[in-house]
Amino acid sequence: MNTFINILGVLLFAFGIAVSIALHEFGHLLTAKAFGMKVTRYFIGFGPKLFSFRKGETEYGLKAIPAGGFCEITGMTALDEVHPDDRKRAFYNQKVWKRVVVLSAGSITHFILGFIILLILAMSLGLPNNKDLPVLAEISPCVQDHTVGLTLDTPCQPGAPAPAKDAGLRPGDEVTSIAGKPIATWSEMLKVTRDLQGPTEFKVLRDGKELALTVNVPQVTREVLDGKGGREVKEVGAIGVTWQQNFEYSPLAAVPASIAFTGDMFVNTWKGLMRFPERIPAVVKAIGGGERDLDTPISVVGASRLGGDAAERGLWAFFILMLAGLNFFVGVFNLLPLLPLDGGHIAVNLYERVRDWLRKLRGKPAGAPVNYMRLLPLTYVVIFIGGAITLLTVTADIVNPIRLQ
């Protein structure tokens, strides 16, 4: 049964990727048609054609290899042959801002789709506490010794202290300081609390107001990490609370929360892209049998396998979050100013616009369109590097995949 769910998860994630690709190309199609440009073909996939149909002047269809798609607009460059009847509608004859909108529409579609996914997640399973905020989820009826063989679900022994409960802490409280020390994350809270004993002031944020509560922190026996990769049993302070891992929102509150989370994902995506080159050696090492670093780049194959693992474990929030993250990554990546990416074409069009503006200031006519033939060597280099990286990540995801533990 678990294997079936895993395979189902892989297929669902792959289907989500295919839908994202289709919508990316649909963004180009929709904006091009809105500006009166001629779109001759809209296909999902590459390779042999499975089927197609024609509606108006556009052929719509599906190809055998579901690894991309394309939207063919007449006259993408001045080098393209265009029938005299279509020259006014050719892409290169449109105003620059219209061309930029059409070229960026695919990435914008990814951003919109990613936001909608986050919005649905916020209203259903909740957005993850990605900033490690020290927000309390549950208040335990007691704290007591927990070593090997015992768990946090072990029934309370008579007389066991209940520090958090007795102090009046509640689910949803956000700890702001402990004993006068500001607390920004759950990790900081755990570190500080473990060294405490006796009555201690905890300041919490509740319903927008800061409250000061006194918690009588006991020392209990726990099995903890020793900082050397092992575990040890020692006396630590504990108050009996758990961490809020996800935040669920009402439909009204979900909008600003999703906007803020989208901003965080943009920042993290950009940071990841900037660190991308330095992580490639780790992928090569993983192919050779080295331990696969969880921070290494993955391909669509690897992402789909992680989607299967998430489905098998019932981690649907993680599954959905990966789909949102994939859309943000593809959207940002596609805007990089490199041909043949959309961002490369945008850069060329903006260059022409700035160049012609400067020429106009000097009393000169507009320059000739950029000769894409001269840019082909650079384009081939980008394609070669992109293909090599794709091959490396796919190979690593087959022979040494990242798996959920």
Coordinates of N, CA, C and O in Angstrom, one line a residue, residues 258-385:
S258 N 0.0 35.0 3.0 CA 0.6 34.3 1.8 C 1.5 35.3 1.1 O 2.5 34.9 0.5
I259 N 1.1 36.6 1.1 CA 1.9 37.6 0.4 C 3.3 37.6 1.1 O 4.4 37.7 0.5
A260 N 3.3 37.7 2.5 CA 4.5 37.7 3.2 C 5.4 36.5 3.0 O 6.6 36.5 2.8
F261 N 4.7 35.3 3.0 CA 5.4 34.1 2.7 C 6.0 34.0 1.3 O 7.1 33.5 1.1
T262 N 5.2 34.5 0.4 CA 5.7 34.6 -1.0 C 7.0 35.4 -1.1 O 8.0 35.1 -1.8
G263 N 7.0 36.6 -0.4 CA 8.2 37.4 -0.3 C 9.4 36.6 0.2 O 10.5 36.7 -0.3
D264 N 9.2 35.8 1.3 CA 10.3 35.0 1.9 C 10.8 34.0 0.9 O 12.0 33.7 0.8
M265 N 9.8 33.4 0.1 CA 10.2 32.4 -0.9 C 11.0 33.0 -2.0 O 12.0 32.4 -2.5
F266 N 10.7 34.2 -2.4 CA 11.5 34.9 -3.4 C 12.9 35.1 -3.0 O 13.8 34.9 -3.7
V267 N 13.0 35.6 -1.7 CA 14.4 35.8 -1.2 C 15.2 34.5 -1.1 O 16.3 34.5 -1.5
N268 N 14.6 33.4 -0.6 CA 15.3 32.2 -0.5 C 15.6 31.6 -1.9 O 16.7 31.0 -2.1
T269 N 14.7 31.8 -2.9 CA 14.9 31.3 -4.2 C 16.1 32.0 -4.8 O 17.0 31.4 -5.4
W270 N 16.2 33.3 -4.6 CA 17.3 34.1 -5.2 C 18.6 33.7 -4.5 O 19.7 33.5 -5.2
K271 N 18.6 33.5 -3.2 CA 19.8 33.1 -2.5 C 20.3 31.7 -3.0 O 21.5 31.4 -3.2
G272 N 19.3 30.8 -3.2 CA 19.6 29.5 -3.7 C 20.2 29.5 -5.1 O 21.2 28.8 -5.4
L273 N 19.7 30.4 -6.0 CA 20.3 30.6 -7.3 C 21.7 31.1 -7.3 O 22.6 30.7 -8.0
M274 N 22.0 32.0 -6.3 CA 23.3 32.6 -6.2 C 24.3 31.5 -5.7 O 25.5 31.6 -6.0
R275 N 23.8 30.6 -4.9 CA 24.7 29.5 -4.4 C 24.7 28.3 -5.3 O 25.5 27.3 -5.0
F276 N 24.0 28.3 -6.4 CA 23.9 27.2 -7.3 C 25.2 26.6 -7.8 O 25.5 25.4 -7.7
P277 N 26.1 27.5 -8.3 CA 27.3 27.0 -8.9 C 28.2 26.3 -7.8 O 28.8 25.3 -8.2
E278 N 28.3 26.8 -6.6 CA 29.1 26.2 -5.6 C 28.6 24.9 -5.1 O 29.4 24.1 -4.5
R279 N 27.4 24.5 -5.4 CA 26.8 23.2 -5.0 C 26.9 22.1 -6.0 O 26.6 21.0 -5.7
I280 N 27.4 22.5 -7.2 CA 27.5 21.5 -8.3 C 28.5 20.4 -7.9 O 28.3 19.2 -8.2
P281 N 29.7 20.8 -7.4 CA 30.7 19.7 -7.0 C 30.1 18.6 -6.1 O 30.5 17.5 -6.2
A282 N 29.2 19.0 -5.2 CA 28.6 18.1 -4.3 C 27.7 17.1 -5.0 O 27.6 15.9 -4.6
V283 N 27.1 17.5 -6.2 CA 26.3 16.6 -7.0 C 27.2 15.6 -7.6 O 26.9 14.4 -7.7
V284 N 28.3 16.0 -8.2 CA 29.3 15.1 -8.8 C 29.8 14.1 -7.8 O 29.9 12.9 -8.1
K285 N 30.1 14.6 -6.6 CA 30.5 13.7 -5.5 C 29.5 12.7 -5.1 O 29.8 11.5 -4.9
A286 N 28.2 13.1 -5.1 CA 27.1 12.2 -4.8 C 27.0 11.1 -5.9 O 26.7 9.9 -5.5
I287 N 27.2 11.4 -7.1 CA 27.1 10.4 -8.2 C 28.2 9.4 -8.0 O 28.0 8.2 -8.3
G288 N 29.4 9.8 -7.5 CA 30.4 8.9 -7.2 C 30.3 8.0 -6.0 O 31.2 7.2 -5.6
G289 N 29.2 8.2 -5.3 CA 28.9 7.4 -4.1 C 29.0 8.1 -2.8 O 28.8 7.5 -1.7
G290 N 29.4 9.4 -2.8 CA 29.4 10.2 -1.6 C 28.1 10.5 -1.0 O 27.0 10.3 -1.7
E291 N 28.0 10.9 0.2 CA 26.8 11.2 0.9 C 26.1 12.3 0.2 O 26.7 13.3 -0.1
R292 N 24.8 12.2 -0.1 CA 24.1 13.2 -0.8 C 23.7 14.3 0.1 O 22.9 14.1 1.1
D293 N 24.2 15.5 -0.1 CA 23.9 16.7 0.7 C 22.5 17.1 0.4 O 22.1 17.2 -0.7
L294 N 21.7 17.3 1.5 CA 20.3 17.7 1.3 C 20.2 19.1 0.7 O 19.1 19.4 0.2
D295 N 21.3 19.8 0.6 CA 21.2 21.2 0.1 C 21.7 21.2 -1.4 O 21.8 22.3 -2.0
T296 N 21.9 20.0 -2.0 CA 22.4 20.0 -3.4 C 21.2 20.2 -4.3 O 20.1 19.9 -4.0
P297 N 21.4 20.7 -5.5 CA 20.4 20.9 -6.5 C 19.7 19.6 -6.9 O 20.4 18.5 -6.9
I298 N 18.5 19.6 -7.2 CA 17.8 18.4 -7.7 C 17.1 18.7 -9.0 O 16.8 19.8 -9.3
S299 N 16.8 17.6 -9.7 CA 16.1 17.8 -11.0 C 14.6 17.5 -10.8 O 14.1 17.3 -9.7
V300 N 13.9 17.6 -11.9 CA 12.4 17.3 -11.8 C 12.2 15.8 -11.3 O 11.3 15.5 -10.6
V301 N 13.2 14.9 -11.7 CA 13.1 13.5 -11.3 C 13.2 13.5 -9.8 O 12.4 12.8 -9.1
G302 N 14.2 14.2 -9.2 CA 14.4 14.2 -7.8 C 13.2 14.8 -7.0 O 12.8 14.3 -6.0
A303 N 12.7 15.9 -7.6 CA 11.6 16.6 -6.9 C 10.4 15.7 -6.9 O 9.6 15.6 -5.9
S304 N 10.1 14.9 -8.0 CA 9.0 14.0 -8.1 C 9.2 12.9 -7.1 O 8.2 12.5 -6.4
R305 N 10.4 12.4 -6.9 CA 10.6 11.3 -5.9 C 10.4 11.8 -4.5 O 9.8 11.1 -3.7
L306 N 10.8 13.1 -4.2 CA 10.5 13.6 -2.9 C 9.0 13.8 -2.7 O 8.5 13.6 -1.6
G307 N 8.3 14.2 -3.8 CA 6.8 14.3 -3.8 C 6.2 12.9 -3.4 O 5.3 12.9 -2.6
G308 N 6.8 11.8 -4.0 CA 6.3 10.5 -3.6 C 6.5 10.2 -2.2 O 5.7 9.6 -1.5
D309 N 7.7 10.5 -1.7 CA 8.0 10.2 -0.2 C 7.1 11.0 0.7 O 6.6 10.5 1.7
A310 N 6.8 12.3 0.3 CA 5.9 13.1 1.1 C 4.5 12.5 1.1 O 3.9 12.5 2.2
A311 N 4.0 12.1 0.0 CA 2.7 11.5 -0.1 C 2.7 10.2 0.8 O 1.7 9.9 1.5
E312 N 3.7 9.4 0.7 CA 3.7 8.1 1.4 C 3.7 8.4 2.9 O 3.1 7.6 3.7
R313 N 4.3 9.4 3.4 CA 4.3 9.8 4.8 C 3.2 10.7 5.3 O 3.1 11.1 6.4
G314 N 2.3 11.0 4.3 CA 1.2 11.9 4.6 C 1.6 13.3 4.8 O 0.8 14.1 5.4
L315 N 2.7 13.7 4.3 CA 3.2 15.1 4.5 C 2.7 16.0 3.3 O 3.5 16.5 2.5
W316 N 1.4 16.1 3.3 CA 0.8 16.8 2.1 C 1.1 18.3 2.1 O 1.2 19.0 1.1
A317 N 1.3 18.9 3.3 CA 1.7 20.3 3.4 C 3.1 20.5 2.7 O 3.3 21.5 2.0
F318 N 4.0 19.6 3.0 CA 5.3 19.6 2.4 C 5.2 19.4 0.9 O 5.9 20.1 0.1
F319 N 4.4 18.5 0.5 CA 4.2 18.2 -1.0 C 3.7 19.5 -1.7 O 4.2 19.8 -2.7
I320 N 2.7 20.1 -1.1 CA 2.1 21.3 -1.8 C 3.2 22.5 -1.7 O 3.3 23.2 -2.7
L321 N 3.9 22.6 -0.6 CA 4.9 23.6 -0.5 C 6.0 23.4 -1.6 O 6.5 24.4 -2.1
M322 N 6.4 22.2 -1.9 CA 7.4 21.9 -2.9 C 6.9 22.4 -4.3 O 7.6 22.9 -5.1
L323 N 5.6 22.2 -4.6 CA 5.0 22.6 -5.8 C 5.1 24.1 -6.0 O 5.4 24.7 -7.0
A324 N 4.8 24.8 -4.9 CA 4.8 26.3 -4.9 C 6.3 26.7 -5.1 O 6.6 27.6 -5.9
G325 N 7.2 26.1 -4.3 CA 8.6 26.5 -4.5 C 9.2 26.2 -5.9 O 10.0 27.0 -6.4
L326 N 8.7 25.1 -6.5 CA 9.2 24.8 -7.8 C 8.7 25.9 -8.8 O 9.5 26.4 -9.7
N327 N 7.5 26.4 -8.6 CA 7.0 27.5 -9.5 C 7.8 28.8 -9.3 O 8.1 29.5 -10.3
F328 N 8.1 29.1 -8.1 CA 8.9 30.3 -7.8 C 10.3 30.2 -8.4 O 10.8 31.1 -9.0
F329 N 10.9 29.0 -8.3 CA 12.2 28.8 -8.8 C 12.3 28.9 -10.3 O 13.1 29.6 -10.9
V330 N 11.3 28.2 -11.0 CA 11.3 28.3 -12.4 C 11.0 29.7 -12.9 O 11.6 30.2 -13.9
G331 N 10.1 30.4 -12.2 CA 9.8 31.8 -12.6 C 11.0 32.7 -12.5 O 11.3 33.5 -13.4
V332 N 11.7 32.6 -11.4 CA 12.9 33.5 -11.2 C 14.0 33.1 -12.2 O 14.6 33.9 -12.8
F333 N 14.3 31.7 -12.3 CA 15.3 31.3 -13.2 C 15.1 31.7 -14.6 O 16.0 32.1 -15.3
N334 N 13.9 31.6 -15.0 CA 13.5 31.9 -16.4 C 13.8 33.4 -16.8 O 13.8 33.8 -17.9
L335 N 13.8 34.3 -15.7 CA 14.1 35.7 -16.0 C 15.5 36.1 -16.0 O 15.9 37.3 -16.1
L336 N 16.4 35.1 -15.7 CA 17.8 35.4 -15.8 C 18.2 35.9 -17.2 O 17.7 35.4 -18.2
P337 N 19.0 37.0 -17.3 CA 19.3 37.6 -18.6 C 20.3 36.8 -19.5 O 21.3 37.2 -19.9
L338 N 19.8 35.5 -19.8 CA 20.7 34.6 -20.6 C 19.8 34.0 -21.7 O 18.7 33.5 -21.4
L339 N 20.3 34.0 -22.9 CA 19.6 33.3 -24.0 C 19.9 31.8 -23.9 O 21.0 31.5 -23.5
P340 N 18.9 31.0 -24.1 CA 17.6 31.2 -24.8 C 16.5 31.4 -23.8 O 15.3 31.3 -24.2
L341 N 16.8 31.7 -22.5 CA 15.7 32.0 -21.5 C 14.9 33.2 -21.9 O 15.4 34.1 -22.6
D342 N 13.7 33.3 -21.4 CA 12.9 34.5 -21.6 C 13.6 35.8 -21.2 O 13.5 36.9 -21.8
G343 N 14.3 35.7 -20.0 CA 15.1 36.8 -19.5 C 16.1 37.3 -20.5 O 16.4 38.5 -20.6
G344 N 16.7 36.4 -21.3 CA 17.7 36.8 -22.3 C 17.0 37.6 -23.4 O 17.6 38.6 -23.8
H345 N 15.9 37.2 -23.8 CA 15.1 37.9 -24.9 C 14.7 39.3 -24.3 O 14.7 40.3 -25.1
I346 N 14.3 39.3 -23.0 CA 13.9 40.6 -22.4 C 15.1 41.6 -22.4 O 14.9 42.7 -22.8
A347 N 16.2 41.0 -22.1 CA 17.5 41.9 -22.0 C 17.8 42.4 -23.4 O 18.1 43.6 -23.5
V348 N 17.6 41.6 -24.4 CA 17.9 42.1 -25.8 C 16.9 43.2 -26.2 O 17.3 44.3 -26.7
N349 N 15.7 43.0 -25.9 CA 14.7 44.1 -26.2 C 14.9 45.4 -25.4 O 14.7 46.5 -26.0
L350 N 15.2 45.2 -24.2 CA 15.5 46.4 -23.4 C 16.7 47.1 -23.8 O 16.8 48.4 -23.9
Y351 N 17.7 46.4 -24.3 CA 19.0 46.9 -24.8 C 18.7 47.8 -26.0 O 19.1 48.9 -26.2
E352 N 17.8 47.2 -26.9 CA 17.5 48.0 -28.2 C 16.7 49.3 -27.8 O 17.0 50.3 -28.4
R353 N 15.9 49.2 -26.8 CA 15.1 50.4 -26.4 C 16.0 51.4 -25.9 O 15.9 52.6 -26.2
V354 N 16.9 51.1 -25.0 CA 17.8 52.1 -24.4 C 18.8 52.6 -25.4 O 19.1 53.8 -25.5
R355 N 19.3 51.7 -26.3 CA 20.2 52.1 -27.4 C 19.6 53.2 -28.3 O 20.2 54.2 -28.6
D356 N 18.3 52.9 -28.7 CA 17.6 53.8 -29.6 C 17.3 55.1 -28.9 O 17.3 56.2 -29.6
W357 N 17.0 55.1 -27.6 CA 16.8 56.3 -26.9 C 18.0 57.2 -26.9 O 17.9 58.4 -27.1
L358 N 19.2 56.6 -26.6 CA 20.4 57.3 -26.6 C 20.8 57.9 -28.0 O 21.2 59.0 -28.1
R359 N 20.5 57.1 -29.0 CA 20.7 57.5 -30.4 C 19.8 58.7 -30.7 O 20.2 59.7 -31.4
K360 N 18.6 58.7 -30.2 CA 17.6 59.8 -30.5 C 18.1 61.1 -29.8 O 18.0 62.2 -30.4
L361 N 18.7 61.0 -28.6 CA 19.2 62.1 -28.0 C 20.4 62.8 -28.8 O 20.6 64.0 -28.7
R362 N 21.1 62.0 -29.5 CA 22.2 62.5 -30.3 C 21.8 62.8 -31.7 O 22.6 63.1 -32.6
G363 N 20.4 62.8 -32.0 CA 19.9 63.1 -33.3 C 20.1 62.1 -34.3 O 20.1 62.4 -35.5
K364 N 20.3 60.8 -33.9 CA 20.5 59.7 -34.9 C 19.3 58.9 -35.0 O 18.5 58.8 -34.0
P365 N 19.0 58.2 -36.1 CA 17.9 57.3 -36.2 C 18.1 56.0 -35.4 O 19.2 55.7 -34.9
A366 N 17.0 55.3 -35.2 CA 17.1 54.0 -34.5 C 18.0 53.1 -35.1 O 18.1 53.0 -36.4
G367 N 18.7 52.3 -34.3 CA 19.6 51.3 -34.8 C 18.9 50.1 -35.4 O 17.7 49.9 -35.2
A368 N 19.7 49.2 -36.1 CA 19.1 48.0 -36.6 C 18.8 47.0 -35.5 O 19.4 47.1 -34.4
P369 N 17.8 46.1 -35.7 CA 17.5 45.1 -34.6 C 18.8 44.3 -34.3 O 19.6 44.1 -35.2
V370 N 18.9 43.8 -33.1 CA 20.0 43.0 -32.7 C 20.1 41.7 -33.6 O 19.0 41.1 -33.8
N371 N 21.2 41.4 -34.1 CA 21.4 40.2 -34.9 C 21.6 39.0 -34.0 O 22.7 38.8 -33.4
Y372 N 20.5 38.2 -33.9 CA 20.6 37.0 -33.0 C 21.6 36.0 -33.4 O 22.1 35.2 -32.6
M373 N 22.0 36.1 -34.7 CA 23.0 35.1 -35.2 C 24.3 35.3 -34.4 O 25.1 34.4 -34.2
R374 N 24.6 36.6 -34.1 CA 25.9 36.9 -33.4 C 25.8 36.4 -32.0 O 26.9 36.3 -31.4
L375 N 24.6 36.2 -31.5 CA 24.5 35.8 -30.1 C 24.4 34.3 -30.0 O 24.4 33.7 -28.8
L376 N 24.4 33.6 -31.1 CA 24.3 32.1 -31.1 C 25.4 31.4 -30.3 O 25.1 30.5 -29.6
P377 N 26.7 31.8 -30.5 CA 27.7 31.1 -29.7 C 27.5 31.2 -28.2 O 27.6 30.2 -27.5
L378 N 27.1 32.4 -27.7 CA 26.8 32.5 -26.3 C 25.6 31.6 -25.9 O 25.5 31.0 -24.8
T379 N 24.6 31.6 -26.8 CA 23.4 30.8 -26.5 C 23.7 29.4 -26.4 O 23.2 28.6 -25.5
Y380 N 24.6 28.9 -27.3 CA 25.0 27.5 -27.3 C 25.7 27.1 -26.0 O 25.6 26.0 -25.5
V381 N 26.5 28.1 -25.5 CA 27.3 27.8 -24.3 C 26.3 27.7 -23.1 O 26.4 26.7 -22.3
V382 N 25.3 28.5 -23.1 CA 24.3 28.4 -22.0 C 23.5 27.1 -22.1 O 23.3 26.4 -21.1
I383 N 23.1 26.7 -23.3 CA 22.4 25.5 -23.5 C 23.3 24.3 -23.1 O 22.8 23.4 -22.5
F384 N 24.6 24.3 -23.5 CA 25.5 23.3 -23.1 C 25.6 23.1 -21.6 O 25.5 22.0 -21.1
I385 N 25.8 24.3 -20.9 CA 26.0 24.2 -19.5 C 24.7 23.8 -18.8 O 24.7 22.9 -17.9

